[in-house]
XYZ file of C-alpha atoms in Angstrom:
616
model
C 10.810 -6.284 -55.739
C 8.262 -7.117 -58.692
C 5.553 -9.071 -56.962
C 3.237 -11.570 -59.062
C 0.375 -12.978 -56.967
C 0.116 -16.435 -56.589
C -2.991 -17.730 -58.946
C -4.830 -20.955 -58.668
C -2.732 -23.454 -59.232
C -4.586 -26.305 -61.375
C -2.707 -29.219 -64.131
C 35.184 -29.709 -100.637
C 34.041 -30.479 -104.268
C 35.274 -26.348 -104.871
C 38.639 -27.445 -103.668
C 38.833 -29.990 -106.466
C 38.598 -27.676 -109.049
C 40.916 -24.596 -107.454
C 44.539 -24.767 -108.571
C 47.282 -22.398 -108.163
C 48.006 -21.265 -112.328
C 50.901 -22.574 -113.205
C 53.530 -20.868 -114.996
C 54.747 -17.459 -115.179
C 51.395 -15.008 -115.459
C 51.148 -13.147 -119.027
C 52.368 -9.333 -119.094
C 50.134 -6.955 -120.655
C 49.505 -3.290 -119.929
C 49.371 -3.012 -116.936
C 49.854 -6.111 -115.342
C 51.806 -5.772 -111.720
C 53.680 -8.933 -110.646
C 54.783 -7.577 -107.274
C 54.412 -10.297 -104.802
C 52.221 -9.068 -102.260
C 50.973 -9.879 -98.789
C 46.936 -10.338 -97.784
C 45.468 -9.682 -94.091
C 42.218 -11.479 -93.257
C 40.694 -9.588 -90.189
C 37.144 -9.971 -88.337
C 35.033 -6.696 -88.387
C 34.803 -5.381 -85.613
C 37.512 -6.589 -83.417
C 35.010 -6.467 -80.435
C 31.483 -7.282 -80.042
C 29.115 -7.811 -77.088
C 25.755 -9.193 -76.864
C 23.239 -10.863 -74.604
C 22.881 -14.274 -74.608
C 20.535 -15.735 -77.575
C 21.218 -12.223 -79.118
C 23.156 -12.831 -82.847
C 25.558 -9.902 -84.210
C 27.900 -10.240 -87.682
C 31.750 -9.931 -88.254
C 32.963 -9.427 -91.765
C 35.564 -10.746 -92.885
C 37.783 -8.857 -94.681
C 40.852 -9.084 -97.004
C 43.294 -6.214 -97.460
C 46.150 -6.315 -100.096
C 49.359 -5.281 -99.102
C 50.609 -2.624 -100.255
C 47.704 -1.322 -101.924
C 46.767 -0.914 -105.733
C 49.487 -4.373 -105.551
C 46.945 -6.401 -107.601
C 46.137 -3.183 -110.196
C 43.195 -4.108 -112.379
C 43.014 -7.885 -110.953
C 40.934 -8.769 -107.650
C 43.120 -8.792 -104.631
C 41.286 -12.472 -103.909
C 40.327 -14.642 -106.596
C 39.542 -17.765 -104.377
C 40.065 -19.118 -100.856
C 39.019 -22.066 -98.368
C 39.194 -20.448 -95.113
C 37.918 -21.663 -91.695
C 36.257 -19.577 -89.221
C 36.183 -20.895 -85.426
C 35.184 -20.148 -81.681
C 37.969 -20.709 -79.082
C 35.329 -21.755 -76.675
C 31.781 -23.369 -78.295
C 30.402 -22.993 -74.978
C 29.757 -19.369 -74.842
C 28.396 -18.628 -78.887
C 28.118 -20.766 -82.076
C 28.442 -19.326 -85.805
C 24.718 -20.304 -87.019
C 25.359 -18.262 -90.602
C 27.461 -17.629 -93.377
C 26.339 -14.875 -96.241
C 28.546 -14.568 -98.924
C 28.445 -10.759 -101.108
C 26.331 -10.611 -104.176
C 29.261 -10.995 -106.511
C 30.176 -14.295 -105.129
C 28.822 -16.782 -107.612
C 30.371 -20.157 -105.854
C 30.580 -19.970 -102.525
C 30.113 -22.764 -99.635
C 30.137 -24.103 -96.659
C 30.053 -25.930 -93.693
C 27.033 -27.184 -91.405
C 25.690 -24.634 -89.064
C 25.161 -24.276 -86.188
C 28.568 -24.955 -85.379
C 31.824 -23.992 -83.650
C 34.019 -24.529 -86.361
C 32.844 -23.576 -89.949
C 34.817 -23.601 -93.364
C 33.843 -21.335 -95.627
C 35.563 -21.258 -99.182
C 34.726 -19.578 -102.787
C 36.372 -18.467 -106.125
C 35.873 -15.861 -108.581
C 35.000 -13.244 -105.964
C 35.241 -10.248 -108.546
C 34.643 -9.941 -112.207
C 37.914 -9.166 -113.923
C 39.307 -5.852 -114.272
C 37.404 -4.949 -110.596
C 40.150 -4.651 -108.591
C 39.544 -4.827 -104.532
C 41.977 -4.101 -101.928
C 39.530 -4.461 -99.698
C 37.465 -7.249 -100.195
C 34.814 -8.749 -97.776
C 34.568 -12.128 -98.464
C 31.579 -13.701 -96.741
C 29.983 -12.364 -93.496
C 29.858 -14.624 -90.012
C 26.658 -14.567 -87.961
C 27.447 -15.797 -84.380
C 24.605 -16.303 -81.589
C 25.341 -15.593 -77.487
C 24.572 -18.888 -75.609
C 26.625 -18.488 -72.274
C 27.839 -15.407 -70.197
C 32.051 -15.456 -70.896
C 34.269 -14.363 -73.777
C 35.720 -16.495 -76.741
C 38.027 -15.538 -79.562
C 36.652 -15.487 -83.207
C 39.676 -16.869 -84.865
C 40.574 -17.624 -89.224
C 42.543 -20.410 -90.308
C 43.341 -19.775 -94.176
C 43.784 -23.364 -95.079
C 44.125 -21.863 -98.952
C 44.325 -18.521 -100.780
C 44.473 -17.416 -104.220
C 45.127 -14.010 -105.384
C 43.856 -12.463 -108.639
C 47.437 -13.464 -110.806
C 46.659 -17.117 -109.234
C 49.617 -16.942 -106.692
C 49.474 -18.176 -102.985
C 49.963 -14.646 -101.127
C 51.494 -14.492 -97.543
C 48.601 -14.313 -95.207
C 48.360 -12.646 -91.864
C 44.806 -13.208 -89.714
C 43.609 -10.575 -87.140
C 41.115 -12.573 -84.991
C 37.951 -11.063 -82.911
C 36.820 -11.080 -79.658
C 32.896 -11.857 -78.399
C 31.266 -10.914 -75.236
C 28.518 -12.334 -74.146
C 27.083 -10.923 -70.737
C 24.179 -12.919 -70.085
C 20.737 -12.547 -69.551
C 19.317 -8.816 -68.266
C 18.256 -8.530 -64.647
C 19.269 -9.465 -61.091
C 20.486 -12.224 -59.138
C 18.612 -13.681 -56.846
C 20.801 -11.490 -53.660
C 20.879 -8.419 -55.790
C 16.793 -8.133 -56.411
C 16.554 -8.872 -52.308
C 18.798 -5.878 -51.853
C 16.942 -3.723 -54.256
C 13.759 -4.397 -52.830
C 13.663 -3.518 -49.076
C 11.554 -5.726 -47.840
C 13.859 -8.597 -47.053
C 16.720 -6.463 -44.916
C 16.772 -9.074 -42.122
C 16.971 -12.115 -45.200
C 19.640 -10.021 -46.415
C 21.380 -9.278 -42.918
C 21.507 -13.177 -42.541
C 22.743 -14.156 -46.104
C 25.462 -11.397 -45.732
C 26.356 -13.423 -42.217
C 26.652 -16.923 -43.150
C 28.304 -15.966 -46.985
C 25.374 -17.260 -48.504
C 24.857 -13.963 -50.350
C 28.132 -15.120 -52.531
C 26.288 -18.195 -53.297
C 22.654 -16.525 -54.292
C 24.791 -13.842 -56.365
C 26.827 -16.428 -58.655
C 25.137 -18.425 -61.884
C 22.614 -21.113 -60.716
C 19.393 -22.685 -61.366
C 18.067 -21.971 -57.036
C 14.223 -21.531 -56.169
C 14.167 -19.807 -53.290
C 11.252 -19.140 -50.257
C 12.582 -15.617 -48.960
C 10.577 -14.617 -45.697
C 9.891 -10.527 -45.522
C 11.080 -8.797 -42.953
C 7.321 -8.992 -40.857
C 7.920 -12.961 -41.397
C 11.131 -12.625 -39.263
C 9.434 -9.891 -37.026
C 6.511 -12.500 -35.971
C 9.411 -15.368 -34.684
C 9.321 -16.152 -30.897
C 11.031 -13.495 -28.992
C 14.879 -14.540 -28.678
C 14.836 -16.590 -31.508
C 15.767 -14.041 -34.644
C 18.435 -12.850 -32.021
C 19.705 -16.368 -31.145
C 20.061 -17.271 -35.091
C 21.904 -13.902 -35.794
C 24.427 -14.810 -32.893
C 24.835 -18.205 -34.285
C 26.227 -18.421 -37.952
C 25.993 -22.280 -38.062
C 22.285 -22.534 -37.200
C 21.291 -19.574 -38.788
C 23.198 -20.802 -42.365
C 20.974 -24.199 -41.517
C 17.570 -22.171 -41.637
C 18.911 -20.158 -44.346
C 19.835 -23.313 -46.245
C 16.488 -24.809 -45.544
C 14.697 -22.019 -47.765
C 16.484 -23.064 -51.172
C 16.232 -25.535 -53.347
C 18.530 -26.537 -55.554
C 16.761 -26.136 -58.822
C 14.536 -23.494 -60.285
C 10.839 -24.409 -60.266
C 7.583 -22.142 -60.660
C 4.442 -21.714 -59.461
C 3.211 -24.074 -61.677
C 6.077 -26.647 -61.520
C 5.219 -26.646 -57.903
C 1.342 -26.664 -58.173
C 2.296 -30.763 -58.996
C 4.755 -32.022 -55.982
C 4.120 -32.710 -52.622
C 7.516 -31.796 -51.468
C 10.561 -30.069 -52.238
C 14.701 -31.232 -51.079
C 16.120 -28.343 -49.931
C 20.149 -27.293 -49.663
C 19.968 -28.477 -46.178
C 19.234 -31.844 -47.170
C 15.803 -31.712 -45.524
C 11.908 -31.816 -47.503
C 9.610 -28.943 -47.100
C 6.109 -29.776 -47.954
C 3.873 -28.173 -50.213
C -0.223 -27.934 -49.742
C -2.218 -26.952 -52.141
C -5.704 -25.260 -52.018
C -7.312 -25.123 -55.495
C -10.822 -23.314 -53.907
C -8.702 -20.403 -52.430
C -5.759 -20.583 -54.630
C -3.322 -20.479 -51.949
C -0.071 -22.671 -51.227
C 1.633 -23.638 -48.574
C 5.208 -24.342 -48.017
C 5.035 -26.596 -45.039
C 3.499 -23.550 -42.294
C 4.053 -20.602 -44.287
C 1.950 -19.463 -47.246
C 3.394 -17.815 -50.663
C 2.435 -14.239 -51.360
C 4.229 -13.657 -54.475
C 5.339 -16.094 -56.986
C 8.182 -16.754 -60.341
C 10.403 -13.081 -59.375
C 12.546 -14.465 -62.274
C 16.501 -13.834 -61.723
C 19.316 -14.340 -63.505
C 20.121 -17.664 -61.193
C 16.914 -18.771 -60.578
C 13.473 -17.787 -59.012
C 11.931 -16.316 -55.751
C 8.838 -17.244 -54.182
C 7.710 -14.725 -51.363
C 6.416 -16.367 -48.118
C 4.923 -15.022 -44.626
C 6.893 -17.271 -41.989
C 9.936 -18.558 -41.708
C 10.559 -22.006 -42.286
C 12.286 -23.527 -39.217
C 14.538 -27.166 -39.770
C 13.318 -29.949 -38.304
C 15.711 -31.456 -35.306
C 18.360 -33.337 -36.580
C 16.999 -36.828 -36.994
C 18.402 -39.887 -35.289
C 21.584 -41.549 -36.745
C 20.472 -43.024 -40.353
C 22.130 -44.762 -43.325
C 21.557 -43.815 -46.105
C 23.730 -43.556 -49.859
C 23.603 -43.291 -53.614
C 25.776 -43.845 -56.499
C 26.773 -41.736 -59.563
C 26.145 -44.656 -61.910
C 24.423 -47.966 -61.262
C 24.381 -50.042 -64.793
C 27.426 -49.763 -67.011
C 29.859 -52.043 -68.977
C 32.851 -53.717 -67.165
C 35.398 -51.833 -66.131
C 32.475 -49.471 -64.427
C 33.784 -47.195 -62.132
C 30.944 -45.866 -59.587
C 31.304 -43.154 -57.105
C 29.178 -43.356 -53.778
C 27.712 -40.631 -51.848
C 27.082 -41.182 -47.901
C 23.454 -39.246 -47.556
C 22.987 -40.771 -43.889
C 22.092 -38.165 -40.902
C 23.061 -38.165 -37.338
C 26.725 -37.770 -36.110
C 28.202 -40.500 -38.381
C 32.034 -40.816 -37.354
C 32.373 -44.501 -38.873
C 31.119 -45.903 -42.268
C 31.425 -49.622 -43.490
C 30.938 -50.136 -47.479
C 29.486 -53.846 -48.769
C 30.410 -53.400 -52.111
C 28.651 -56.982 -52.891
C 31.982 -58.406 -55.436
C 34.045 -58.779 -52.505
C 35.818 -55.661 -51.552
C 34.461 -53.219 -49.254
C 35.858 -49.217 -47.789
C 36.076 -47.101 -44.591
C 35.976 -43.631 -46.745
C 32.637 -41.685 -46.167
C 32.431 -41.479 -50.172
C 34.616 -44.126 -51.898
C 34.844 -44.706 -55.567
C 34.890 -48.196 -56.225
C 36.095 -50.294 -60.010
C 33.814 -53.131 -60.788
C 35.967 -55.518 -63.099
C 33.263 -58.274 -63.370
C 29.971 -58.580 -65.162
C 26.814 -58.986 -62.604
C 24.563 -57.736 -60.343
C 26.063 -56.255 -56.669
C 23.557 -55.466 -53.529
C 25.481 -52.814 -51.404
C 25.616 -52.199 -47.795
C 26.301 -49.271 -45.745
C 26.508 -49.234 -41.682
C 27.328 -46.035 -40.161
C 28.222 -45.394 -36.682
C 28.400 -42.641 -34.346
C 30.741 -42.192 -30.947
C 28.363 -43.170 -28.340
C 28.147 -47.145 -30.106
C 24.824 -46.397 -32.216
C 24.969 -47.645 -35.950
C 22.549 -48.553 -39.131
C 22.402 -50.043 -41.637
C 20.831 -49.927 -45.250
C 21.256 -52.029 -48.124
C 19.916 -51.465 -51.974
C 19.755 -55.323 -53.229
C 20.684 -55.574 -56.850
C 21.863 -52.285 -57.082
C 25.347 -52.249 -59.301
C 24.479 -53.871 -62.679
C 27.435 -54.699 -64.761
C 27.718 -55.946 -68.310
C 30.287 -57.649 -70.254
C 32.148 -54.886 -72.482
C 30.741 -55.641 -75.986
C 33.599 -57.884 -78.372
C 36.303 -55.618 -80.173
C 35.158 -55.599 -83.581
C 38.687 -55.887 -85.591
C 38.848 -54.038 -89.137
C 38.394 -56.279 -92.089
C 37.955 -55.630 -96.141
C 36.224 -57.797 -97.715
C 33.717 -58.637 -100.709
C 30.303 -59.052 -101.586
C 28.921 -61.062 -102.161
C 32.558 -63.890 -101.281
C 31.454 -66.401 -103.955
C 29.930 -66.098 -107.637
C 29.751 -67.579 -110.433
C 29.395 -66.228 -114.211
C 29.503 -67.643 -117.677
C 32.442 -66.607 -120.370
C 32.392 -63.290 -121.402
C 29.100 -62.009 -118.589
C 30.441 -59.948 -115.812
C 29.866 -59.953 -111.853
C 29.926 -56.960 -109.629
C 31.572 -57.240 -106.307
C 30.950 -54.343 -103.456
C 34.369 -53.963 -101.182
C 33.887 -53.589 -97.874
C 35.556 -52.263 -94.436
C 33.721 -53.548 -91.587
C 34.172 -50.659 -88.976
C 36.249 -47.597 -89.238
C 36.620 -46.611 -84.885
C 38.237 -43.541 -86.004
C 36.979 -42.501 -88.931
C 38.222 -42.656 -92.187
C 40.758 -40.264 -93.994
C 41.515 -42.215 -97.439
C 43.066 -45.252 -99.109
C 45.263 -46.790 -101.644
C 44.284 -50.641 -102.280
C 44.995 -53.126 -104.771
C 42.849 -55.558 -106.089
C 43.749 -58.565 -107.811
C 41.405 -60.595 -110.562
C 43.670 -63.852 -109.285
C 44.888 -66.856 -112.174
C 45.729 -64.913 -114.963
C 43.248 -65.877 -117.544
C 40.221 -66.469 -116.357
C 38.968 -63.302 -115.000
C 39.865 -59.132 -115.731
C 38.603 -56.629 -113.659
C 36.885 -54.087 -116.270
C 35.568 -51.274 -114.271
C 35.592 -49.491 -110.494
C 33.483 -47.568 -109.210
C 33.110 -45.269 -105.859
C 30.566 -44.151 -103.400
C 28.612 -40.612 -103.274
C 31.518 -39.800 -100.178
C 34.809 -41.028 -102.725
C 36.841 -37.465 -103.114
C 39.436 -37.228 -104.987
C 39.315 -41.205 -106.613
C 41.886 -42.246 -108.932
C 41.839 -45.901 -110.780
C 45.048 -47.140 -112.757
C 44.584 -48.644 -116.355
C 41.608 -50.674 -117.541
C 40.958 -53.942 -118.021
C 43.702 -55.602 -115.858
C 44.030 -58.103 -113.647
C 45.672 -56.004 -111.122
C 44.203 -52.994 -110.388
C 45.014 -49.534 -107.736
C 42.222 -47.808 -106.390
C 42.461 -44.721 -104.631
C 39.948 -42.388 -102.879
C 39.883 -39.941 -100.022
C 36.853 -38.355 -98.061
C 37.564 -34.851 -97.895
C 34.090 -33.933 -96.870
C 34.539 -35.855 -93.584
C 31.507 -37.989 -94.381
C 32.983 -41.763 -93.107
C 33.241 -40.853 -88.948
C 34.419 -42.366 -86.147
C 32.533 -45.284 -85.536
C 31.245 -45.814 -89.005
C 30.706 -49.727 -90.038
C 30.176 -51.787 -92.911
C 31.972 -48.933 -95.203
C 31.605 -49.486 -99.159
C 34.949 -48.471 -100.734
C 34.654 -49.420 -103.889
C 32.316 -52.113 -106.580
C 34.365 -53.818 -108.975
C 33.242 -55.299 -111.817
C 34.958 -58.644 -113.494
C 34.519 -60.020 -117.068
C 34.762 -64.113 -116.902
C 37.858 -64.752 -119.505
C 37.787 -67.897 -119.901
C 36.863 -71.545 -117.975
C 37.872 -71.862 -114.491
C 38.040 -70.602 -110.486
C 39.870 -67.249 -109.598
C 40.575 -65.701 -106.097
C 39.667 -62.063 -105.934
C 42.166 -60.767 -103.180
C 42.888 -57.122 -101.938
C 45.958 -55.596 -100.810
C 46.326 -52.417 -97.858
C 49.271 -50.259 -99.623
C 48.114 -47.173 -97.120
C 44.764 -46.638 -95.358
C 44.529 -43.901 -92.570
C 41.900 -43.265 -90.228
C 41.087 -39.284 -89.341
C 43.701 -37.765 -87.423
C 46.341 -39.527 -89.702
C 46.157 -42.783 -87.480
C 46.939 -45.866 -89.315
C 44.343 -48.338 -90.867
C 45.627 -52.153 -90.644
C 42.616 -54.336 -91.244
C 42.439 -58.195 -92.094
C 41.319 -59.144 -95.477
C 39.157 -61.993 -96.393
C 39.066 -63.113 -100.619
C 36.707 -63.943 -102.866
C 36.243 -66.161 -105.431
C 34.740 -66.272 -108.624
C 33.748 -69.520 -110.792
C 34.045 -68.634 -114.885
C 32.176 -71.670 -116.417
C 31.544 -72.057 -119.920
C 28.221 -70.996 -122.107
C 25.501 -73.423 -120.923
C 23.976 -73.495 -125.039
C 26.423 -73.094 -127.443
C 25.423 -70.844 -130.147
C 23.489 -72.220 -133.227
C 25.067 -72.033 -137.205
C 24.600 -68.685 -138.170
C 22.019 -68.039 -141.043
C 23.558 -69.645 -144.537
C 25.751 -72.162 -142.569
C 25.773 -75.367 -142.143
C 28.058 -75.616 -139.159
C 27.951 -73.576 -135.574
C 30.451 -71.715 -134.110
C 33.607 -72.820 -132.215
C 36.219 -71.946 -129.994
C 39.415 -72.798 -130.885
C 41.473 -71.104 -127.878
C 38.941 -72.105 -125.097
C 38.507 -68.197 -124.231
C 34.983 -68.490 -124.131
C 34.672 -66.483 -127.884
C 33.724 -68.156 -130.848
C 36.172 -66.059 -133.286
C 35.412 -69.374 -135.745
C 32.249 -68.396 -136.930
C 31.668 -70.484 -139.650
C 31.980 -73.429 -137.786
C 35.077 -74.588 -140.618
C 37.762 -75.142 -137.527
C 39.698 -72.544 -138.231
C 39.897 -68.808 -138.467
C 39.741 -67.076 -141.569
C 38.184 -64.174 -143.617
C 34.973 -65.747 -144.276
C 34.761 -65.686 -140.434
C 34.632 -61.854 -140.343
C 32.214 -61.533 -143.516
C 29.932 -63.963 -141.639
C 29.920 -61.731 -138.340
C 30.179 -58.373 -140.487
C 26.757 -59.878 -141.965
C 25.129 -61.152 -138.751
C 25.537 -58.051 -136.046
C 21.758 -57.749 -135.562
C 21.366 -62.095 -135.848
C 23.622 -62.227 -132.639
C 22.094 -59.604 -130.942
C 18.840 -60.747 -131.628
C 19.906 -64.468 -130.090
C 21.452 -63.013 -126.883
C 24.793 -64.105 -128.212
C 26.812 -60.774 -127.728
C 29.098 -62.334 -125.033
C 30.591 -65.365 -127.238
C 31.564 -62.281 -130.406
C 32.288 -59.473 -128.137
C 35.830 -59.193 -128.559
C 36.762 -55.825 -126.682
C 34.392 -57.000 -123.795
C 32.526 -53.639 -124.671
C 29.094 -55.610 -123.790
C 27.951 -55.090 -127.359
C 29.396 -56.621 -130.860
C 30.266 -53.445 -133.398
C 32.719 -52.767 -135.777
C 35.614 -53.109 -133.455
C 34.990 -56.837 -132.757
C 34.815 -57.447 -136.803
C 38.353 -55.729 -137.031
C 39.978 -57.620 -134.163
C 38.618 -60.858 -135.643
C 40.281 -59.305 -138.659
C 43.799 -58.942 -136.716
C 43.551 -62.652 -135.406
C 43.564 -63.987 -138.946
């Protein structure tokens, strides 16, 4: 055994754009329209590292049969994801893509699941049957095995068909980190035959030989020589105390030498303290009688400290309540499970609970339905009449579950107002998406016909694909779908869309929205309440003046909230578009665009003079 003397111890936007060709392909010398097949396989099929030790797969497509694709690339383009059947023992943290892969992405890594997609893997006329698409990096984080696994959600051959696809997945090995267990380096070593004589007895050597996080005090075989005479010989005839003084040396997490150099005392397997001295001037330690003569032996489950004495148990104490609980603050329903820790030769146990309800079990779970604060009481009692008692007051705190929040579009802001022919921008909203949010297909309505058109919609950074019908209306569809997976579960105050409405003409509108389909990740249903809006369309607070050379100002004949009589005469006529034809730079120059723009462009040009034209 390695010994290390103890020292002083001191302080998808590519998915967008690919589409299958449609049509039949052109033939040209050449040209093979055979359909084919494609395998996607990892490279190699087995791999084994140590953990936090990286190694690469390929992956690889093969066309099938060969020389099927002639002078075109045997993959164009493909969205593939790669995965690990169990995240606990690796994770991909890379993807490299080959040099003539011009538009490749993908995913967030570190991760268990990656997708990975490109197009245009080859130049044309460099045909590959064997192509390796992108390469996977994976890292070793626990001992086990997982399968590396593809899952081609598209693929595109070089003619721009959808091939079959067959995937050949991988396997990964990690084996852990080099070295010994804790039993194996006492074996090796030879100096703890008598530790290793007793851990063989009891079946502790199982336990020191599996994954763990133990520290452990191993006596030398001198430190077992120097016991009393009788007592090594008493132990190794009796399993049950000798597993109790085993027990007594471990402790159920790994700490070193200088971990230690800070505590007092250490809680051992056997549920008792040992104490540890320190002394800085001759850099020794004690743990309680028996000093350490080696420290940190690192092992693959923890640590050994080397000491000169066996530690002996103290006698079983008297009989002793004692408990704890899993979980002592929570929201209503909390569940909390209790653990007896009292000593002595308990045979009867009595549970307060503090909301009423009590137990007989040594370790009962117990529901708290009801917000507040519990003390609990144990009393324990033995066969000969003895009992304790031990309470923890205020222990159990319980909170009122916070208030379902309910989904719920709605607009902001709920209430505006704008002059005839000026627009307002509303922002449409979903309160809280619990499960995410796939997509949706909504309606919004401009209300009384007349008096308001939505003009234009537009989406957040997340919106893809989006789709809008027809512009202006007063009913409008507006679709959108996340396919990046940006809007989560538990996402709130969601912006879906801002719409923008023109004020038509004097008077109140309702802006309401309608739910054709909204889903939630998973495919789940979306069914939220929606709240309207309103908008107030008043008319121009200062009418415009005469324009330059007449006598009269402008009016509106049709109440729209345009002036199409420019002249002022009453009525509309060809004088009206001369006098507007003439004045472009007049009204723009008076902030009078709104009352002449026609086609609600937000400027006046030659389109407004030739629809004033058409009203004649």
């Amino acid at each position: 055994m390695k010994s290390i003397h103890w020292m002083p111890l001191i302080g998808i936007v590519l998915l967008a754009c690919i589409f299958p060709v449609q049509g039949a392909p052109d033939s040209g010398p050449g040209f093979v329209t055979n359909q084919m097949d494609v395998t996607l396989s990892l490279m190699p099929a087995e791999a084994e590292i140590g953990t936090n030790e990286t190694t690469t797969y390929d992956v690889v497509g093969v066309c099938n049969p060969p020389g099927a694709m002639n002078e075109t690339a045997c993959i164009d383009s493909y969205n593939i994801t790669v995965s690990l059947d169990d995240g606990m023992v690796g994770e991909i943290t890379e993807i490299v893509f080959p040099e003539d892969v011009s538009m490749g992405e993908s995913g967030t890594v570190p991760g268990d699941s990656v997708w990975v997609t490109a197009q245009n893997l080859t130049p044309p006329g460099a045909a590959a049957e064997n192509q390796t698409l992108f390469t996977v990096t994976v890292r070793g984080d626990a001992a086990g095995t997982t399968g590396v696994t593809l899952t081609p959600d598209m693929v595109v051959d070089g003619q721009g068909g959808t091939p079959t696809v067959t995937t050949v997945p991988a396997n990964l090995t990690v084996t852990g980190e080099a070295g010994q267990t804790i039993y194996e380096t006492a074996v090796a070593d030879g100096n703890f035959t008598t530790l290793v004589t007793a851990l063989d007895l009891t079946g502790l050597n199982a336990t020191l030989d599996e994954p763990g996080t133990y520290t452990v005090f191993a006596p030398t075989d001198a430190a077992f020589a120097n016991l009393p005479a009788g007592v090594l010989d008493s132990l190794l005839n009796d399993t049950g105390a000798l597993e109790n003084v085993l027990l007594y040396h471990v402790v159920g997490e790994t700490y070193t030498a200088a971990d230690i150099a800070g505590m007092t005392e250490l809680r051992t397997l056997l549920g008792e303290n040992v104490t540890v001295t320190v002394d800085e001037a001759n850099g020794t330690v004690m743990i309680n009688d028996a000093m350490v003569t080696a420290a940190d032996i690192e092992c693959t489950n923890g640590i050994v400290h080397v000491i000169d004495a066996v530690l002996i148990p103290p006698e079983p104490a008297g009989l002793e309540a004692n408990f704890t609980a899993d979980v002592t603050a929570g929201e209503a329903p909390l569940n909390v499970q209790f653990t007896d820790l009292s000593t002595g030769d308990v045979t009867v146990w009595y549970w307060d609970f503090g909301d009423g309800a009590f137990s007989t079990e040594q370790n009962p779970a117990h529901m708290y339905n009801t917000s507040g604060t519990f003390n609990v009481n144990l009393t324990v009692s033995d066969d000969t009449g003895a009992s304790d008692n031990f309470e923890i007051l205020d222990y159990i705190n319980v909170s009122e579950p916070p208030p379902v929040i309910v989904p719920e579009i709605f607009f902001v802001p709920l209430n505006a107002s704008v002059d005839v022919g000026s627009t307002v921008e509303y922002t449409l909203i979903l309160n809280t998406a619990p499960d995410g949010l796939a997509g949706y297909t909504l309606n919004v309505d401009s209300g009384t016909e007349g008096v308001a058109e939505i003009v234009n919609v537009s989406y957040p950074d997340w919106a893809m694909p989006i789709n809008t019908s027809a512009l202006p209306d007063t009913t409008v569809e507006i679709k959108a779908g996340d396919m990046m997976d940006n809007i989560t579960a538990g996402a709130t105050n969601v912006s879906l869309a801002n719409i923008t409405v023109l004020g038509m003409m004097e008077g109140q509108a309702n802006l309401s929205v309608e739910v054709v389909r909204m889903t939630a990740d998973g495919g789940g249903p979306i069914m939220p309440d929606m709240m309207a809006a309103s908008i107030n369309v008043t008319p121009i607070a200062t009418p415009p003046t005469p324009f330059p050379g007449y006598e009269n100002p402008p009016t509106d004949p049709n109440n729209d909230g345009k002036y199409e009589d420019v002249n002022g005469n009453g009525e509309i006529e060809y004088d009206d578009v001369i006098a507007l034809n003439t004045n472009m730079q007049w009204v723009e120059e008076n902030n009078l665009v709104p009352l002449f723009d026609f086609n609600n462009n937000g400027k006046v040009d030659y389109d407004d003079i030739v629809m004033l034209f058409d009203m004649i």
